[in-house]
Amino acid sequence: MLSKLIENKKMIIIFVAAIMMFLQFDKAVFDHQNISNYLIFQNDSEELVINKMNYPKIRNNGYGLKYKYSTFRDNARIVNDTDEVSDDFYGYVCDNNSFVRKNYVKGNIIEFEGKKRLKIIDVEIKKKKAFISLEKSNLNIEDNLSNLHIYEKKTNKLIDRKNIIDYVSQVGIQGHIFSFLYNKCHFSRNMLYHINNLLLSIVLVIICILVYKRTNLIFSTVMYASFILSPWLTSFSRNLYWIPFSWFLPVVFALLYFTDGYVTTNS
C-alpha cells in the first residue's frame, strides 16, 4: 500500500513538472515580459516551413521547405502609342508575364501610392504587353505607377509578389509533416506550436527521470531547472523549423541504453 502511494506521488510530480515546462515553453510564464521576443525568434527560418504549409503544391519537387525569392515586376507604364488602345482607355500597360496573367484579373483592386484604390475593369493581352483598364477616376496615373499593390477581389488580401522556390539544401521532413497536419488534418498553426512545445516538454522530463535513475534527485532537479529557466530553449521551443524536441531524442536513447538495469545507490 505504501509503495503504491509513493508511486502515485511520483507520477503526480512528473505530471506537474511536465505541465510547468509546457507552460513555460508555450506562454513564457517565468519570463512573461520577454514573450514578444520569444514569439518572433528565428521567424526567418520558420518561414521555410510556413511557405510549404501555405503553398504546398508550388514547385512540388519532393522538398519540404520553400522560400520566397526575388520579386515579380510588372514594369507598369503609361500607354505612349494611342493606336494600341481606344480613345476612352483609362489605365496603364505592363509586361505580359506569369504574375500579370495570374493576378491582373477583372475585379481585382490596384492600390496606388497614397492608398488610392481602383478596380480592374478589363485586361487585354497583346503579345508582350498587357493593357490594364481601370474604373474611371481623377487620379493622375502617370505620377503613381512606381509602387503598385494588388488585392484579391473576394478576400481583399494583398497578393504577394515574391516567387516561391524550393529550398534544396535539405529534404525538409518537418515541412512535409507540418504541411500535412495543416492542410490535410486542418490543424491550426497555433496547434502545431502547442504540439512542438508539448513534445519538447515530454522529452526533457524523460531525460530528467533517466538522469535521476543514473544519479540522484538533486542532480536531476538542477537539470530540470536549467531546462525550464533557459531563455534559449524557450525561444527555440515552438519553432516549426528547428523542432528542438528532436535535438534531445539521441540523449533519451543513449540514457535508456545505459540506464537499462542500472540501479543507483541513491534511489
PDB file of C-alpha atoms in Angstrom:
ATOM      1  CA  MET A   1       0.000   0.000   0.000  1.00  0.00           C
ATOM      2  CA  LEU A   2       2.804   2.409   0.918  1.00  0.00           C
ATOM      3  CA  SER A   3       4.752   1.637  -2.223  1.00  0.00           C
ATOM      4  CA  LYS A   4       1.641   2.310  -4.305  1.00  0.00           C
ATOM      5  CA  LEU A   5       1.175   5.708  -2.645  1.00  0.00           C
ATOM      6  CA  ILE A   6       4.817   6.549  -3.302  1.00  0.00           C
ATOM      7  CA  GLU A   7       4.443   5.575  -6.971  1.00  0.00           C
ATOM      8  CA  ASN A   8       1.297   7.695  -7.296  1.00  0.00           C
ATOM      9  CA  LYS A   9       3.117  10.628  -5.704  1.00  0.00           C
ATOM     10  CA  LYS A  10       5.972  10.248  -8.170  1.00  0.00           C
ATOM     11  CA  MET A  11       3.542  10.211 -11.115  1.00  0.00           C
ATOM     12  CA  ILE A  12       1.866  13.379  -9.870  1.00  0.00           C
ATOM     13  CA  ILE A  13       5.253  15.112  -9.517  1.00  0.00           C
ATOM     14  CA  ILE A  14       6.247  14.054 -13.037  1.00  0.00           C
ATOM     15  CA  PHE A  15       2.907  15.248 -14.436  1.00  0.00           C
ATOM     16  CA  VAL A  16       3.172  18.632 -12.697  1.00  0.00           C
ATOM     17  CA  ALA A  17       6.788  19.011 -13.846  1.00  0.00           C
ATOM     18  CA  ALA A  18       5.773  18.363 -17.470  1.00  0.00           C
ATOM     19  CA  ILE A  19       2.849  20.820 -17.268  1.00  0.00           C
ATOM     20  CA  MET A  20       5.064  23.551 -15.773  1.00  0.00           C
ATOM     21  CA  MET A  21       7.646  23.068 -18.508  1.00  0.00           C
ATOM     22  CA  PHE A  22       4.942  23.154 -21.200  1.00  0.00           C
ATOM     23  CA  LEU A  23       3.521  26.406 -19.779  1.00  0.00           C
ATOM     24  CA  GLN A  24       6.971  27.964 -19.804  1.00  0.00           C
ATOM     25  CA  PHE A  25       7.627  26.997 -23.416  1.00  0.00           C
ATOM     26  CA  ASP A  26       4.119  27.873 -24.561  1.00  0.00           C
ATOM     27  CA  LYS A  27       3.419  31.031 -22.516  1.00  0.00           C
ATOM     28  CA  ALA A  28       6.804  32.002 -21.016  1.00  0.00           C
ATOM     29  CA  VAL A  29       5.186  32.061 -17.557  1.00  0.00           C
ATOM     30  CA  PHE A  30       8.550  32.540 -15.801  1.00  0.00           C
ATOM     31  CA  ASP A  31       9.717  35.294 -18.158  1.00  0.00           C
ATOM     32  CA  HIS A  32       6.493  36.752 -19.492  1.00  0.00           C
ATOM     33  CA  GLN A  33       7.882  40.247 -20.044  1.00  0.00           C
ATOM     34  CA  ASN A  34      10.009  38.841 -22.867  1.00  0.00           C
ATOM     35  CA  ILE A  35       7.271  36.789 -24.548  1.00  0.00           C
ATOM     36  CA  SER A  36       7.156  39.142 -27.546  1.00  0.00           C
ATOM     37  CA  ASN A  37      10.822  38.353 -28.222  1.00  0.00           C
ATOM     38  CA  TYR A  38      10.155  34.626 -27.973  1.00  0.00           C
ATOM     39  CA  LEU A  39       7.287  34.840 -30.460  1.00  0.00           C
ATOM     40  CA  ILE A  40       9.409  36.370 -33.219  1.00  0.00           C
ATOM     41  CA  PHE A  41      12.625  34.463 -32.543  1.00  0.00           C
ATOM     42  CA  GLN A  42      14.000  32.792 -35.699  1.00  0.00           C
ATOM     43  CA  ASN A  43      10.914  33.731 -37.736  1.00  0.00           C
ATOM     44  CA  ASP A  44      13.070  33.823 -40.861  1.00  0.00           C
ATOM     45  CA  SER A  45      13.997  30.153 -40.554  1.00  0.00           C
ATOM     46  CA  GLU A  46      10.461  29.123 -39.637  1.00  0.00           C
ATOM     47  CA  GLU A  47       9.175  30.865 -42.764  1.00  0.00           C
ATOM     48  CA  LEU A  48      10.671  27.986 -44.799  1.00  0.00           C
ATOM     49  CA  VAL A  49       8.093  25.684 -43.202  1.00  0.00           C
ATOM     50  CA  ILE A  50       5.272  28.252 -43.274  1.00  0.00           C
ATOM     51  CA  ASN A  51       5.750  28.707 -47.024  1.00  0.00           C
ATOM     52  CA  LYS A  52       5.404  24.950 -47.524  1.00  0.00           C
ATOM     53  CA  MET A  53       2.206  24.994 -45.460  1.00  0.00           C
ATOM     54  CA  ASN A  54       0.762  27.942 -47.394  1.00  0.00           C
ATOM     55  CA  TYR A  55       1.910  26.863 -50.857  1.00  0.00           C
ATOM     56  CA  PRO A  56       2.010  23.043 -50.700  1.00  0.00           C
ATOM     57  CA  LYS A  57       1.747  22.456 -54.456  1.00  0.00           C
ATOM     58  CA  ILE A  58       4.041  25.174 -55.817  1.00  0.00           C
ATOM     59  CA  ARG A  59       7.298  23.712 -57.175  1.00  0.00           C
ATOM     60  CA  ASN A  60       6.442  20.371 -55.604  1.00  0.00           C
ATOM     61  CA  ASN A  61       9.699  18.518 -56.364  1.00  0.00           C
ATOM     62  CA  GLY A  62       9.917  16.476 -53.194  1.00  0.00           C
ATOM     63  CA  TYR A  63      11.396  19.176 -50.970  1.00  0.00           C
ATOM     64  CA  GLY A  64       9.625  20.061 -47.739  1.00  0.00           C
ATOM     65  CA  LEU A  65      10.834  23.635 -47.375  1.00  0.00           C
ATOM     66  CA  LYS A  66      10.238  26.697 -49.542  1.00  0.00           C
ATOM     67  CA  TYR A  67      11.432  30.278 -49.556  1.00  0.00           C
ATOM     68  CA  LYS A  68      10.376  33.484 -51.237  1.00  0.00           C
ATOM     69  CA  TYR A  69      12.889  34.538 -53.837  1.00  0.00           C
ATOM     70  CA  SER A  70      13.071  37.678 -55.980  1.00  0.00           C
ATOM     71  CA  THR A  71      10.116  39.924 -56.699  1.00  0.00           C
ATOM     72  CA  PHE A  72       7.826  39.877 -59.715  1.00  0.00           C
ATOM     73  CA  ARG A  73       7.893  43.171 -61.594  1.00  0.00           C
ATOM     74  CA  ASP A  74       5.108  44.327 -63.885  1.00  0.00           C
ATOM     75  CA  ASN A  75       7.034  47.319 -65.280  1.00  0.00           C
ATOM     76  CA  ALA A  76       3.896  49.483 -65.262  1.00  0.00           C
ATOM     77  CA  ARG A  77       3.911  52.496 -67.569  1.00  0.00           C
ATOM     78  CA  ILE A  78       1.632  54.887 -69.400  1.00  0.00           C
ATOM     79  CA  VAL A  79       0.489  53.951 -72.912  1.00  0.00           C
ATOM     80  CA  ASN A  80       2.503  56.069 -75.324  1.00  0.00           C
ATOM     81  CA  ASP A  81       1.120  54.658 -78.554  1.00  0.00           C
ATOM     82  CA  THR A  82      -2.532  55.697 -78.539  1.00  0.00           C
ATOM     83  CA  ASP A  83      -3.210  53.481 -81.556  1.00  0.00           C
ATOM     84  CA  GLU A  84      -2.959  50.462 -79.268  1.00  0.00           C
ATOM     85  CA  VAL A  85      -5.953  51.468 -77.131  1.00  0.00           C
ATOM     86  CA  SER A  86      -9.372  53.029 -77.548  1.00  0.00           C
ATOM     87  CA  ASP A  87      -9.969  56.741 -77.043  1.00  0.00           C
ATOM     88  CA  ASP A  88     -11.726  56.227 -73.705  1.00  0.00           C
ATOM     89  CA  PHE A  89      -9.000  53.938 -72.307  1.00  0.00           C
ATOM     90  CA  TYR A  90      -8.129  54.761 -68.695  1.00  0.00           C
ATOM     91  CA  GLY A  91      -5.348  52.664 -67.235  1.00  0.00           C
ATOM     92  CA  TYR A  92      -1.797  51.628 -67.985  1.00  0.00           C
ATOM     93  CA  VAL A  93       0.268  48.977 -69.749  1.00  0.00           C
ATOM     94  CA  CYS A  94       2.661  46.458 -68.191  1.00  0.00           C
ATOM     95  CA  ASP A  95       4.750  43.476 -69.211  1.00  0.00           C
ATOM     96  CA  ASN A  96       2.960  40.254 -70.104  1.00  0.00           C
ATOM     97  CA  ASN A  97       4.443  37.757 -67.637  1.00  0.00           C
ATOM     98  CA  SER A  98       3.154  34.911 -65.462  1.00  0.00           C
ATOM     99  CA  PHE A  99       2.494  37.183 -62.472  1.00  0.00           C
ATOM    100  CA  VAL A 100       0.474  39.639 -64.571  1.00  0.00           C
ATOM    101  CA  ARG A 101      -1.556  36.897 -66.268  1.00  0.00           C
ATOM    102  CA  LYS A 102      -2.395  35.269 -62.946  1.00  0.00           C
ATOM    103  CA  ASN A 103      -3.148  38.331 -60.829  1.00  0.00           C
ATOM    104  CA  TYR A 104      -4.231  41.106 -63.162  1.00  0.00           C
ATOM    105  CA  VAL A 105      -7.783  39.847 -63.490  1.00  0.00           C
ATOM    106  CA  LYS A 106     -11.103  41.631 -63.731  1.00  0.00           C
ATOM    107  CA  GLY A 107     -12.379  42.734 -60.334  1.00  0.00           C
ATOM    108  CA  ASN A 108      -9.032  42.755 -58.521  1.00  0.00           C
ATOM    109  CA  ILE A 109      -8.021  46.035 -56.893  1.00  0.00           C
ATOM    110  CA  ILE A 110      -4.951  48.136 -57.712  1.00  0.00           C
ATOM    111  CA  GLU A 111      -3.667  50.315 -54.885  1.00  0.00           C
ATOM    112  CA  PHE A 112      -1.543  53.265 -55.949  1.00  0.00           C
ATOM    113  CA  GLU A 113       0.741  55.466 -53.878  1.00  0.00           C
ATOM    114  CA  GLY A 114      -1.325  57.472 -51.444  1.00  0.00           C
ATOM    115  CA  LYS A 115      -3.623  54.458 -50.828  1.00  0.00           C
ATOM    116  CA  LYS A 116      -5.873  55.329 -53.783  1.00  0.00           C
ATOM    117  CA  ARG A 117      -7.630  52.142 -54.925  1.00  0.00           C
ATOM    118  CA  LEU A 118      -9.119  51.419 -58.344  1.00  0.00           C
ATOM    119  CA  LYS A 119     -10.839  48.288 -59.627  1.00  0.00           C
ATOM    120  CA  ILE A 120      -9.629  46.460 -62.748  1.00  0.00           C
ATOM    121  CA  ILE A 121     -12.375  46.663 -65.410  1.00  0.00           C
ATOM    122  CA  ASP A 122     -10.668  44.693 -68.164  1.00  0.00           C
ATOM    123  CA  VAL A 123      -7.322  43.190 -69.191  1.00  0.00           C
ATOM    124  CA  GLU A 124      -6.243  42.846 -72.805  1.00  0.00           C
ATOM    125  CA  ILE A 125      -3.143  40.838 -73.702  1.00  0.00           C
ATOM    126  CA  LYS A 126      -1.264  41.842 -76.854  1.00  0.00           C
ATOM    127  CA  LYS A 127       1.934  39.855 -77.408  1.00  0.00           C
ATOM    128  CA  LYS A 128       4.427  41.117 -74.798  1.00  0.00           C
ATOM    129  CA  LYS A 129       2.112  43.725 -73.327  1.00  0.00           C
ATOM    130  CA  ALA A 130      -0.896  43.650 -71.020  1.00  0.00           C
ATOM    131  CA  PHE A 131      -3.262  46.614 -71.117  1.00  0.00           C
ATOM    132  CA  ILE A 132      -4.973  47.195 -67.769  1.00  0.00           C
ATOM    133  CA  SER A 133      -8.275  49.094 -67.899  1.00  0.00           C
ATOM    134  CA  LEU A 134      -9.344  50.682 -64.618  1.00  0.00           C
ATOM    135  CA  GLU A 135     -12.522  52.245 -63.331  1.00  0.00           C
ATOM    136  CA  LYS A 136     -12.645  55.952 -64.151  1.00  0.00           C
ATOM    137  CA  SER A 137     -11.059  58.312 -61.631  1.00  0.00           C
ATOM    138  CA  ASN A 138      -9.455  61.740 -61.416  1.00  0.00           C
ATOM    139  CA  LEU A 139      -6.196  60.095 -60.312  1.00  0.00           C
ATOM    140  CA  ASN A 140      -3.194  61.068 -62.441  1.00  0.00           C
ATOM    141  CA  ILE A 141      -1.977  57.527 -63.132  1.00  0.00           C
ATOM    142  CA  GLU A 142       1.305  58.618 -64.689  1.00  0.00           C
ATOM    143  CA  ASP A 143       2.530  60.035 -61.386  1.00  0.00           C
ATOM    144  CA  ASN A 144       1.513  56.991 -59.313  1.00  0.00           C
ATOM    145  CA  LEU A 145       2.973  53.931 -61.050  1.00  0.00           C
ATOM    146  CA  SER A 146       6.162  53.490 -59.040  1.00  0.00           C
ATOM    147  CA  ASN A 147       4.703  51.434 -56.195  1.00  0.00           C
ATOM    148  CA  LEU A 148       1.644  49.343 -57.022  1.00  0.00           C
ATOM    149  CA  HIS A 149      -0.099  46.791 -54.817  1.00  0.00           C
ATOM    150  CA  ILE A 150      -2.692  44.273 -55.986  1.00  0.00           C
ATOM    151  CA  TYR A 151      -5.519  42.934 -53.811  1.00  0.00           C
ATOM    152  CA  GLU A 152      -7.798  39.958 -54.445  1.00  0.00           C
ATOM    153  CA  LYS A 153     -11.382  40.950 -55.169  1.00  0.00           C
ATOM    154  CA  LYS A 154     -13.056  38.417 -52.846  1.00  0.00           C
ATOM    155  CA  THR A 155     -10.776  38.372 -49.829  1.00  0.00           C
ATOM    156  CA  ASN A 156      -9.212  41.845 -50.135  1.00  0.00           C
ATOM    157  CA  LYS A 157      -5.906  40.075 -49.455  1.00  0.00           C
ATOM    158  CA  LEU A 158      -2.650  41.608 -50.655  1.00  0.00           C
ATOM    159  CA  ILE A 159      -1.165  39.480 -53.439  1.00  0.00           C
ATOM    160  CA  ASP A 160       2.421  38.533 -52.681  1.00  0.00           C
ATOM    161  CA  ARG A 161       4.892  39.402 -55.405  1.00  0.00           C
ATOM    162  CA  LYS A 162       7.511  37.019 -54.128  1.00  0.00           C
ATOM    163  CA  ASN A 163       8.378  33.917 -56.155  1.00  0.00           C
ATOM    164  CA  ILE A 164       8.085  30.662 -54.171  1.00  0.00           C
ATOM    165  CA  ILE A 165      11.175  28.465 -54.642  1.00  0.00           C
ATOM    166  CA  ASP A 166      12.133  25.047 -53.236  1.00  0.00           C
ATOM    167  CA  TYR A 167      14.772  25.191 -50.504  1.00  0.00           C
ATOM    168  CA  VAL A 168      17.065  22.425 -51.746  1.00  0.00           C
ATOM    169  CA  SER A 169      19.719  22.446 -49.008  1.00  0.00           C
ATOM    170  CA  GLN A 170      17.807  19.702 -47.185  1.00  0.00           C
ATOM    171  CA  VAL A 171      14.858  17.377 -47.751  1.00  0.00           C
ATOM    172  CA  GLY A 172      12.811  19.212 -45.126  1.00  0.00           C
ATOM    173  CA  ILE A 173      10.923  16.380 -43.417  1.00  0.00           C
ATOM    174  CA  GLN A 174       9.438  18.820 -40.907  1.00  0.00           C
ATOM    175  CA  GLY A 175       7.878  20.780 -43.776  1.00  0.00           C
ATOM    176  CA  HIS A 176       6.172  17.662 -45.144  1.00  0.00           C
ATOM    177  CA  ILE A 177       4.843  16.684 -41.711  1.00  0.00           C
ATOM    178  CA  PHE A 178       3.544  20.116 -40.689  1.00  0.00           C
ATOM    179  CA  SER A 179       2.115  20.787 -44.160  1.00  0.00           C
ATOM    180  CA  PHE A 180       0.187  17.507 -43.958  1.00  0.00           C
ATOM    181  CA  LEU A 181      -1.172  18.326 -40.491  1.00  0.00           C
ATOM    182  CA  TYR A 182      -2.031  21.882 -41.562  1.00  0.00           C
ATOM    183  CA  ASN A 183      -3.619  21.182 -44.949  1.00  0.00           C
ATOM    184  CA  LYS A 184      -4.984  17.630 -44.626  1.00  0.00           C
ATOM    185  CA  CYS A 185      -5.775  17.364 -40.918  1.00  0.00           C
ATOM    186  CA  HIS A 186      -6.717  21.050 -40.587  1.00  0.00           C
ATOM    187  CA  PHE A 187      -4.503  21.720 -37.585  1.00  0.00           C
ATOM    188  CA  SER A 188      -4.090  25.445 -36.956  1.00  0.00           C
ATOM    189  CA  ARG A 189      -0.608  26.927 -36.735  1.00  0.00           C
ATOM    190  CA  ASN A 190      -1.122  27.557 -33.006  1.00  0.00           C
ATOM    191  CA  MET A 191      -1.981  23.909 -32.531  1.00  0.00           C
ATOM    192  CA  LEU A 192       1.279  22.937 -34.217  1.00  0.00           C
ATOM    193  CA  TYR A 193       3.137  25.251 -31.834  1.00  0.00           C
ATOM    194  CA  HIS A 194       1.389  23.575 -28.877  1.00  0.00           C
ATOM    195  CA  ILE A 195       2.406  20.134 -30.179  1.00  0.00           C
ATOM    196  CA  ASN A 196       6.017  21.242 -30.564  1.00  0.00           C
ATOM    197  CA  ASN A 197       6.106  22.642 -27.032  1.00  0.00           C
ATOM    198  CA  LEU A 198       4.423  19.570 -25.571  1.00  0.00           C
ATOM    199  CA  LEU A 199       6.823  17.154 -27.273  1.00  0.00           C
ATOM    200  CA  LEU A 200       9.833  19.129 -26.059  1.00  0.00           C
ATOM    201  CA  SER A 201       8.439  19.172 -22.514  1.00  0.00           C
ATOM    202  CA  ILE A 202       7.874  15.407 -22.531  1.00  0.00           C
ATOM    203  CA  VAL A 203      11.328  14.635 -23.926  1.00  0.00           C
ATOM    204  CA  LEU A 204      13.104  16.863 -21.393  1.00  0.00           C
ATOM    205  CA  VAL A 205      11.153  15.446 -18.454  1.00  0.00           C
ATOM    206  CA  ILE A 206      12.039  11.923 -19.612  1.00  0.00           C
ATOM    207  CA  ILE A 207      15.707  12.967 -19.655  1.00  0.00           C
ATOM    208  CA  CYS A 208      15.404  14.254 -16.087  1.00  0.00           C
ATOM    209  CA  ILE A 209      13.804  10.970 -14.975  1.00  0.00           C
ATOM    210  CA  LEU A 210      16.561   8.907 -16.592  1.00  0.00           C
ATOM    211  CA  VAL A 211      19.248  11.140 -15.058  1.00  0.00           C
ATOM    212  CA  TYR A 212      17.591  10.660 -11.673  1.00  0.00           C
ATOM    213  CA  LYS A 213      17.835   6.890 -12.116  1.00  0.00           C
ATOM    214  CA  ARG A 214      21.515   7.185 -13.001  1.00  0.00           C
ATOM    215  CA  THR A 215      22.456   9.722 -10.332  1.00  0.00           C
ATOM    216  CA  ASN A 216      20.238  11.305  -7.691  1.00  0.00           C
ATOM    217  CA  LEU A 217      17.345  13.676  -7.093  1.00  0.00           C
ATOM    218  CA  ILE A 218      19.495  16.782  -6.613  1.00  0.00           C
ATOM    219  CA  PHE A 219      21.308  16.371  -9.928  1.00  0.00           C
ATOM    220  CA  SER A 220      18.095  15.709 -11.884  1.00  0.00           C
ATOM    221  CA  THR A 221      16.367  18.683 -10.194  1.00  0.00           C
ATOM    222  CA  VAL A 222      19.218  21.010 -11.167  1.00  0.00           C
ATOM    223  CA  MET A 223      18.977  19.719 -14.733  1.00  0.00           C
ATOM    224  CA  TYR A 224      15.215  20.296 -14.790  1.00  0.00           C
ATOM    225  CA  ALA A 225      15.708  23.861 -13.533  1.00  0.00           C
ATOM    226  CA  SER A 226      18.334  24.553 -16.198  1.00  0.00           C
ATOM    227  CA  PHE A 227      15.867  23.389 -18.865  1.00  0.00           C
ATOM    228  CA  ILE A 228      12.821  25.281 -17.686  1.00  0.00           C
ATOM    229  CA  LEU A 229      14.696  28.534 -16.969  1.00  0.00           C
ATOM    230  CA  SER A 230      16.743  28.564 -20.167  1.00  0.00           C
ATOM    231  CA  PRO A 231      15.751  31.531 -22.393  1.00  0.00           C
ATOM    232  CA  TRP A 232      17.284  29.762 -25.371  1.00  0.00           C
ATOM    233  CA  LEU A 233      15.124  26.661 -25.007  1.00  0.00           C
ATOM    234  CA  THR A 234      12.040  28.846 -24.566  1.00  0.00           C
ATOM    235  CA  SER A 235      12.979  30.784 -27.686  1.00  0.00           C
ATOM    236  CA  PHE A 236      13.501  27.705 -29.852  1.00  0.00           C
ATOM    237  CA  SER A 237      10.759  25.518 -28.368  1.00  0.00           C
ATOM    238  CA  ARG A 238       7.846  26.441 -30.663  1.00  0.00           C
ATOM    239  CA  ASN A 239       9.853  26.849 -33.868  1.00  0.00           C
ATOM    240  CA  LEU A 240       8.492  24.648 -36.657  1.00  0.00           C
ATOM    241  CA  TYR A 241      11.802  24.626 -38.492  1.00  0.00           C
ATOM    242  CA  TRP A 242      14.144  23.749 -35.626  1.00  0.00           C
ATOM    243  CA  ILE A 243      11.716  21.300 -33.890  1.00  0.00           C
ATOM    244  CA  PRO A 244      14.009  21.272 -30.818  1.00  0.00           C
ATOM    245  CA  PHE A 245      12.453  18.184 -29.214  1.00  0.00           C
ATOM    246  CA  SER A 246      14.264  16.195 -31.918  1.00  0.00           C
ATOM    247  CA  TRP A 247      17.631  17.522 -30.720  1.00  0.00           C
ATOM    248  CA  PHE A 248      17.262  15.634 -27.450  1.00  0.00           C
ATOM    249  CA  LEU A 249      15.992  12.299 -28.766  1.00  0.00           C
ATOM    250  CA  PRO A 250      19.559  10.879 -29.112  1.00  0.00           C
ATOM    251  CA  VAL A 251      20.127  11.807 -25.448  1.00  0.00           C
ATOM    252  CA  VAL A 252      16.990   9.870 -24.463  1.00  0.00           C
ATOM    253  CA  PHE A 253      18.063   6.793 -26.447  1.00  0.00           C
ATOM    254  CA  ALA A 254      21.587   6.931 -25.005  1.00  0.00           C
ATOM    255  CA  LEU A 255      20.298   7.237 -21.433  1.00  0.00           C
ATOM    256  CA  LEU A 256      17.818   4.416 -21.993  1.00  0.00           C
ATOM    257  CA  TYR A 257      20.625   2.196 -23.257  1.00  0.00           C
ATOM    258  CA  PHE A 258      22.988   2.939 -20.372  1.00  0.00           C
ATOM    259  CA  THR A 259      20.263   3.037 -17.703  1.00  0.00           C
ATOM    260  CA  ASP A 260      18.779  -0.339 -18.607  1.00  0.00           C
ATOM    261  CA  GLY A 261      19.038  -2.466 -15.469  1.00  0.00           C
ATOM    262  CA  TYR A 262      21.056   0.206 -13.686  1.00  0.00           C
ATOM    263  CA  VAL A 263      20.136   0.792 -10.044  1.00  0.00           C
ATOM    264  CA  THR A 264      21.631   3.795  -8.310  1.00  0.00           C
ATOM    265  CA  THR A 265      22.550   3.608  -4.672  1.00  0.00           C
ATOM    266  CA  ASN A 266      20.712   6.935  -4.196  1.00  0.00           C
ATOM    267  CA  SER A 267      17.312   5.688  -5.363  1.00  0.00           C
TER     268      SER A 267
END
